C-alpha cells in the first residue's frame, strides 16, 4: 500500500505521475467502497456497535500513508478505518473484525474503534479522543532510541486539540526532537458542535508556539496531501516533529445513524463539490487516464471487498475461552508454575 | 403520575432541579445545543439558557476541575462525562480535589457537585465504552456514589444528588435509558445511602444495583418456579451503602449472593461480602457468592459480550449453590 | 490586605505613592518573615511534612493581591504561603495550620500544601501541579454566572506549563471570556531541573496562540507587579482572561532541605541582587521613607509572627473523631434519618 | 550477599535490568539528572545515558501514554510517577490503553511496561501525597499489581515486573525506603502472583502486603506473648494474588484477618475476604476481619495520621476478636 517515491506535482506529468496518482486513487476507492459497504451492513444490523466513517476524509489517509514505509508506525482515532486500510492492513481481517469474527484483526474483541494491525505498524484506532497521540509519541521515542530510522504518525481530529494530552505531546515531541508527524484531520466538527465553538485557537498558532513547523493544506486533494506528506516525512526523519493540518470534510455525520440535523443543509449539499474521489478522478482524466482504467479499479476493488465480506460472513465467531485467555501474555503461568 | 423512560426521568430531574435552584448549572460535551450525547439534557439549553447549560470543549479534566471550582464558589454544577470509561480523565479533579476539599480545608466549605456518567455494556460498544468503574469511586472517602435501576429511582436519586452538599458520582446504565416506569408529578427525593427491597423472599438474599437489579429479579422469578424464594435488594447507593438493610435481609434468609455487571475481582460486591463476612458472620448458613463480570475487558462481539455479562441463569445457579 | 487603588508609577511621587508602596512592602515583609520563621521551625522539627517556601517570589503575591478585592478568588500551588498571606488569611490560622493544630485554618488536616481560607477567597494551595488552575477556572465561571463582578486568579509555576490541564484551561477561559487572570511565577525551575529542559515553548507564544493578552514583567519588583496587576485585573473584570508572567527567583530550593547542589553557585549567589525586599526598600528610601519606618514595620511584623507562633504552640491538637466527622457535610445523616 | 536499603534494592534492580536488556528505558520527572525524587534512579543516567534515562516535563498523562506506545514498539519502559496520588493523571493510559491493548487487539502484541510509584503515609505529607490506591488497579483486567515489603522482595519483584510481558503497576512504600535487608548478588527474580509465609502459626492467618506486613509481624509478636500463634502471609502481588497460599493457611488456622494501609472500604482486603467467604467458607471458624484505614483522607497532623494508620494493637485486637 505504501508509495515510497511519493507524488510531486512539480515532477511533471507523464507516466510516473499518472501511475502514482492512480495508486493513490486506488487507495481512496478502497477506503470509500469499504466504508460504504460497512454503512449498508450497519443499516442492516449486520455490523454491531458504533461506527464512525471517514467518508469525505479518505485523501488524508491515502496521501499520508503513501509517504510511509511499513516500518513507520501510526496511531489512529475513533475514525480510523481509512488510516488502517491505507496503512495496508488485511482487508479480510478488517471486515472480519467489523463483523466481530474470530478471523478479525482483533479476533472480534475490539471492533471498529480498535482496529489494529501491528504487523504493518498500525498501532490501533482508539476510542479515547487524544490517546492515540501519546501512543504515537511513545512509538516515536522507541524509534529514536532504537535508531531504526522509522517515524511515527499521530492522527487526530480538530476536536482533539482541546485535550490537554495533545499539548503535552506537542511539547515533548518538540523538546526531544522526536521523529513524529502530527496529522490533524480538520473537518470543522467535534461530534455535534462546530469546533469553532470549542477552540479559541488555531493549530497553526499553536504549532508556532511549540516551534514545530506547520503546514495547512487541502485535505481533500490526495495529490496535495501526498506531496506535502512526502516532504514532511523526510523532514521528520531528519529533523524532528512536524504538523500537517488537512482541511477536510466529514460527510456522514459523527457516527452512522447521525442525521446531522444540526448542520446547515446547504453546507451539507456543498460537500460533494469537494469529494476526494471526484477531485482525483478529474485529475486523472486530465492526465489522460480513461474511464475504463477507473472502472477496472472499481471492479477490482468491489470484488476484493465482496470476497472479504463473504469470507467474514463465513468465518466462525470468536470463542469466549480464547478471549479470556488473552488478557495476559502468559495467562497465570507464573502463578501455576512457580 | 406519569410513565416515562429512564432517560426522560433524568432529564426531568435536571429540569426540576434547575427550575428550583438558579445555582444549578450543567456542563459537558454536547450537553447544550445537542441536548446530550444520549439526550439527557434535551431542551434544557432552550429553557434555561446557554449560561446555565454549557457546551464544553473535549477537555474532561478541565471541565471536572472547573466543576470543583464552581462548587467552591457558590454554584451547584452537574457535569456530564459521556461514557464512564472517560472518567479515567477526571480522576484528579474527583479524587484529589472534590473528594478532599471539605476535609483537607478543615470543613470550611462543601463541594456540592454531581458528576453524571453512564456505564455498562450490552451495546457492542467495546472495551473503552462499556466499563463499570464504580468501585474506584466508592473507595474514595469524600465521594458519594449512586446508581439507580429504574426511572423512579433515577429521578429521586438525581434530585437528591443535586441537593446534596457533597460531591456525588451519579451512574446511569446506558442499557436502561429506554426503560419505562412511573414517575409521579411531585416525585420525592430519595435519600442517598438507602436500599430498597424490590421482592421479598425467605430463602436467600440477592443484592444488586443498576441494570443488574433486573438480572437479579429475573433470577428470582426463575427460582420461584422451583420453590426457592429469593429476596432482591436494590442497593441504589453504593457509597454510602445500606448495610443495615442488607444485614437485616441476610438475618432473615441466611444466604447471600451479590450481583453486578462490573468485574468481580476487587469490585463493589467484594466490599458487601467482606462486610457481611464480618458483621453478618453468625447469620451465614452458606458461602457468600458473587455473580459479576469475569476478569477481562468488555469484548466487542455480541456473543462474547453476552457471555461476559451476568445472566439470570448464573445468578440462579449461585443461589442454588449457596443453598446446597 | 487588598489595595483597591493600586500603585501606578505614572501617578507621580508624593504621599500617596509612598503610602501604597509602604503597604506593599509590609506585605512582602510579612511573607518573608513568616517563611523564615517556618524555615527555622522546620529545621527544628517543629513543622512536620514538606514545605515549599516562596522566599524570593514574595513580590508576585504582594503585588497581584494588591489589585484584588476580598470577593475575588484565588487558587494556588504547592508554593502557596505567599499567596495565602497576601490574600489576607488569618496569620494565627496559618501558623496553627503549619504546626498541625486544631486552631489551624484547616484544623491540622491539610498543612502547608493545603492552606486555604474561603472567607477571604483563598480557595487553597494545592499539592497537584496544575490542578489549581482548573479550580480558578471554575471559580471564574461561577463569578460570571452569578454576575457578581468578581474575578478569579490562577497562580502556577513555569513547570506547570507542561501539564495538559493548563492548556485546557487557557482554551476554555479564552473561549468563554472568563474573568480569570493567569499568573505565572516563572522562577526557571521545576523541582531539580531547569524548565528550559522541560518546555519547548514560551508562555508568551502560548498565550498568543490562545489570543489571551500576555505581559511579562520583573516579578521581583512589587511596584511593577502591582501596577501591571491593577491594569490587568481591570481588563479581566471587563473583557476576559489575561496572562501575567512574573520573572522571579526561587531562593531556597524546591522544598526546605533541598541544598540545591544542582545549581550553579554563582547563579545562587546572584539572587540576592534581585531580592524583592531589598528592591522595594531601596525605592522607599528614594521616596524619602526613612530607616525607622522600615524598622517599625519589621518590629510590628515580628511581633505579629511571634504572637501567632505562640498562639499556635499553645493551641490544642486536632481530634481524630472531629476530623473523621468532617469528610461529608452531614455525616451519614441521610442514612440515619431516612 | 549484600545488605542494602529498600530504595537501593530498587536502584539495583533497575540497574541490573538495564544492563541485561538494552530495551529497558526509564522515564519520569526528575529520574535523570536528579536520580529520582526519592533517589531510586540515582547514578543510572550517568551509567546508561540520557537516551535511556529520560527526564520528562511535568506531563504525567503523556509520559504514561508514551510508555504504552514505546512498549508496543519494542522497548520495555519503566515509568516513574512520583507519588501514587498522581496516578489520577495516568488512569487513561494505564486502564484504557496499557491494560486493554493486548486483549482488544486480539493478542497481537504484549505491552511490557512497568509503572513504579510510591504510596503510603507516615511522612506528614497530607491528603494528596499519601494515598494507597492499589485497589483501583487490581480491579482492571490486564494490569498486574505488585507491592513488596522488604529489600529482597523489592529487588526480585521489580526484576520480574520488568521482565514480565504485561503492564505491571509496581508499588513501593515511602516509609520502607530506608529499611535494610539482604539482597544476594545474583538474587533471583521472584514470580509475580506468589505470596510468602513470613511467620508460621496455627491459630490465625494474617494477610498483608507492603508496609502493613511489618504491622502484621509486630502484632504476631504481641500475640505470641499471649500464646496465640498467628501465621503472617505477605501477599507481595495483589493482582494476581496467591489465593492458594491464603486458602491453605486459612485451612490450617480457620481464622483470617486482612491488614492494609489503604482505606478499608472497597479496598484490596475486601476481595481477599470475599474470595475466602466463598471458596474458604467451610474452613471458617470465625468472622473474617479487616484492619485498614478509616473512611477519610489521610490527615496531615502527626497525631491524626498515627491514629489513621493501622497499628499492631488493632491487628492483634482483630485476631483476638475472631478467635473469641
Ligand atoms: C476522551 C474522550 N472524550 C469524548 C469522547 C467522545 N467523542 C468521540 S469522537 C468525539 C469528537 C472528536 O472530534 P474530532 O477530534 O474533531 O474528530 P472527528 O470526529 O471530527 O473525526 C468525541 C467528543 C471520546 N471518545 N473520548
Ligand atoms: C501532578 C503533579 N506532578 C508532579 C508533582 C511534583 N512536583 C511538585 S512541585 C513540582 C515542580 C513544579 O514546578 P513549577 O510549577 O515551576 O513550580 P515551582 O516549584 O517552581 O514554584 C513538581 C514536579 C506534583 N506535585 N503534582
Ligand atoms: Mg473534527
Ligand atoms: Mg518553577
mmCIF file with all atom_site columns, N, CA and C and ligand atoms in Angstrom, chain C residues 57 78-79 157-160 185-191 195 250, ligand 4:
data_model
loop_
_atom_site.group_PDB
_atom_site.id
_atom_site.type_symbol
_atom_site.label_atom_id
_atom_site.label_alt_id
_atom_site.label_comp_id
_atom_site.label_asym_id
_atom_site.label_entity_id
_atom_site.label_seq_id
_atom_site.pdbx_PDB_ins_code
_atom_site.Cartn_x
_atom_site.Cartn_y
_atom_site.Cartn_z
_atom_site.occupancy
_atom_site.B_iso_or_equiv
_atom_site.pdbx_formal_charge
_atom_site.auth_seq_id
_atom_site.auth_comp_id
_atom_site.auth_asym_id
_atom_site.auth_atom_id
_atom_site.pdbx_PDB_model_num
ATOM   1  N  N   . UNK C 1 57  ? 10.127 35.173 45.903 1.00 0.00 ? 57  UNK C N   1
ATOM   2  C  CA  . UNK C 1 57  ? 8.991  35.328 44.986 1.00 0.00 ? 57  UNK C CA  1
ATOM   3  C  C   . UNK C 1 57  ? 7.861  36.150 45.606 1.00 0.00 ? 57  UNK C C   1
ATOM   4  N  N   . UNK C 1 78  ? 1.522  24.368 45.286 1.00 0.00 ? 78  UNK C N   1
ATOM   5  C  CA  . UNK C 1 78  ? 2.283  23.801 46.396 1.00 0.00 ? 78  UNK C CA  1
ATOM   6  C  C   . UNK C 1 78  ? 3.129  24.874 47.091 1.00 0.00 ? 78  UNK C C   1
ATOM   7  N  N   . UNK C 1 79  ? 3.426  25.945 46.368 1.00 0.00 ? 79  UNK C N   1
ATOM   8  C  CA  . UNK C 1 79  ? 4.243  27.022 46.930 1.00 0.00 ? 79  UNK C CA  1
ATOM   9  C  C   . UNK C 1 79  ? 3.309  28.181 47.260 1.00 0.00 ? 79  UNK C C   1
ATOM   10 N  N   . UNK C 1 157 ? 3.296  27.732 38.499 1.00 0.00 ? 157 UNK C N   1
ATOM   11 C  CA  . UNK C 1 157 ? 4.714  27.876 38.194 1.00 0.00 ? 157 UNK C CA  1
ATOM   12 C  C   . UNK C 1 157 ? 4.986  27.611 36.724 1.00 0.00 ? 157 UNK C C   1
ATOM   13 N  N   . UNK C 1 158 ? 6.196  27.910 36.304 1.00 0.00 ? 158 UNK C N   1
ATOM   14 C  CA  . UNK C 1 158 ? 6.571  27.661 34.905 1.00 0.00 ? 158 UNK C CA  1
ATOM   15 C  C   . UNK C 1 158 ? 6.567  26.159 34.585 1.00 0.00 ? 158 UNK C C   1
ATOM   16 N  N   . UNK C 1 159 ? 6.947  25.339 35.567 1.00 0.00 ? 159 UNK C N   1
ATOM   17 C  CA  . UNK C 1 159 ? 6.922  23.899 35.331 1.00 0.00 ? 159 UNK C CA  1
ATOM   18 C  C   . UNK C 1 159 ? 5.530  23.380 35.023 1.00 0.00 ? 159 UNK C C   1
ATOM   19 N  N   . UNK C 1 160 ? 4.529  24.002 35.625 1.00 0.00 ? 160 UNK C N   1
ATOM   20 C  CA  . UNK C 1 160 ? 3.144  23.579 35.428 1.00 0.00 ? 160 UNK C CA  1
ATOM   21 C  C   . UNK C 1 160 ? 2.675  23.779 33.994 1.00 0.00 ? 160 UNK C C   1
ATOM   22 N  N   . UNK C 1 185 ? 4.344  32.276 37.888 1.00 0.00 ? 185 UNK C N   1
ATOM   23 C  CA  . UNK C 1 185 ? 5.557  32.618 38.632 1.00 0.00 ? 185 UNK C CA  1
ATOM   24 C  C   . UNK C 1 185 ? 6.703  31.857 37.985 1.00 0.00 ? 185 UNK C C   1
ATOM   25 N  N   . UNK C 1 186 ? 7.374  32.536 37.106 1.00 0.00 ? 186 UNK C N   1
ATOM   26 C  CA  . UNK C 1 186 ? 8.444  31.886 36.342 1.00 0.00 ? 186 UNK C CA  1
ATOM   27 C  C   . UNK C 1 186 ? 9.773  32.046 37.075 1.00 0.00 ? 186 UNK C C   1
ATOM   28 N  N   . UNK C 1 187 ? 10.116 30.981 37.807 1.00 0.00 ? 187 UNK C N   1
ATOM   29 C  CA  . UNK C 1 187 ? 11.382 31.016 38.550 1.00 0.00 ? 187 UNK C CA  1
ATOM   30 C  C   . UNK C 1 187 ? 12.453 30.178 37.870 1.00 0.00 ? 187 UNK C C   1
ATOM   31 N  N   . UNK C 1 188 ? 12.155 29.689 36.677 1.00 0.00 ? 188 UNK C N   1
ATOM   32 C  CA  . UNK C 1 188 ? 13.164 28.978 35.896 1.00 0.00 ? 188 UNK C CA  1
ATOM   33 C  C   . UNK C 1 188 ? 13.362 27.520 36.279 1.00 0.00 ? 188 UNK C C   1
ATOM   34 N  N   . UNK C 1 189 ? 12.658 27.049 37.298 1.00 0.00 ? 189 UNK C N   1
ATOM   35 C  CA  . UNK C 1 189 ? 12.863 25.683 37.789 1.00 0.00 ? 189 UNK C CA  1
ATOM   36 C  C   . UNK C 1 189 ? 11.554 24.943 37.977 1.00 0.00 ? 189 UNK C C   1
ATOM   37 N  N   . UNK C 1 190 ? 11.578 23.679 37.728 1.00 0.00 ? 190 UNK C N   1
ATOM   38 C  CA  . UNK C 1 190 ? 10.527 22.751 38.133 1.00 0.00 ? 190 UNK C CA  1
ATOM   39 C  C   . UNK C 1 190 ? 11.266 21.663 38.884 1.00 0.00 ? 190 UNK C C   1
ATOM   40 N  N   . UNK C 1 191 ? 11.108 21.651 40.184 1.00 0.00 ? 191 UNK C N   1
ATOM   41 C  CA  . UNK C 1 191 ? 11.918 20.784 41.050 1.00 0.00 ? 191 UNK C CA  1
ATOM   42 C  C   . UNK C 1 191 ? 13.418 20.983 40.797 1.00 0.00 ? 191 UNK C C   1
ATOM   43 N  N   . UNK C 1 195 ? 13.488 24.685 33.805 1.00 0.00 ? 195 UNK C N   1
ATOM   44 C  CA  . UNK C 1 195 ? 12.333 24.497 32.918 1.00 0.00 ? 195 UNK C CA  1
ATOM   45 C  C   . UNK C 1 195 ? 12.726 24.639 31.449 1.00 0.00 ? 195 UNK C C   1
ATOM   46 N  N   . UNK C 1 250 ? 13.602 31.550 42.702 1.00 0.00 ? 250 UNK C N   1
ATOM   47 C  CA  . UNK C 1 250 ? 13.380 30.563 43.757 1.00 0.00 ? 250 UNK C CA  1
ATOM   48 C  C   . UNK C 1 250 ? 14.667 30.486 44.564 1.00 0.00 ? 250 UNK C C   1
HETATM 49 MG MG1 . LIG E 2 .   ? 9.114  26.961 38.627 1.00 0.00 ? 4   LIG E MG1 1
#
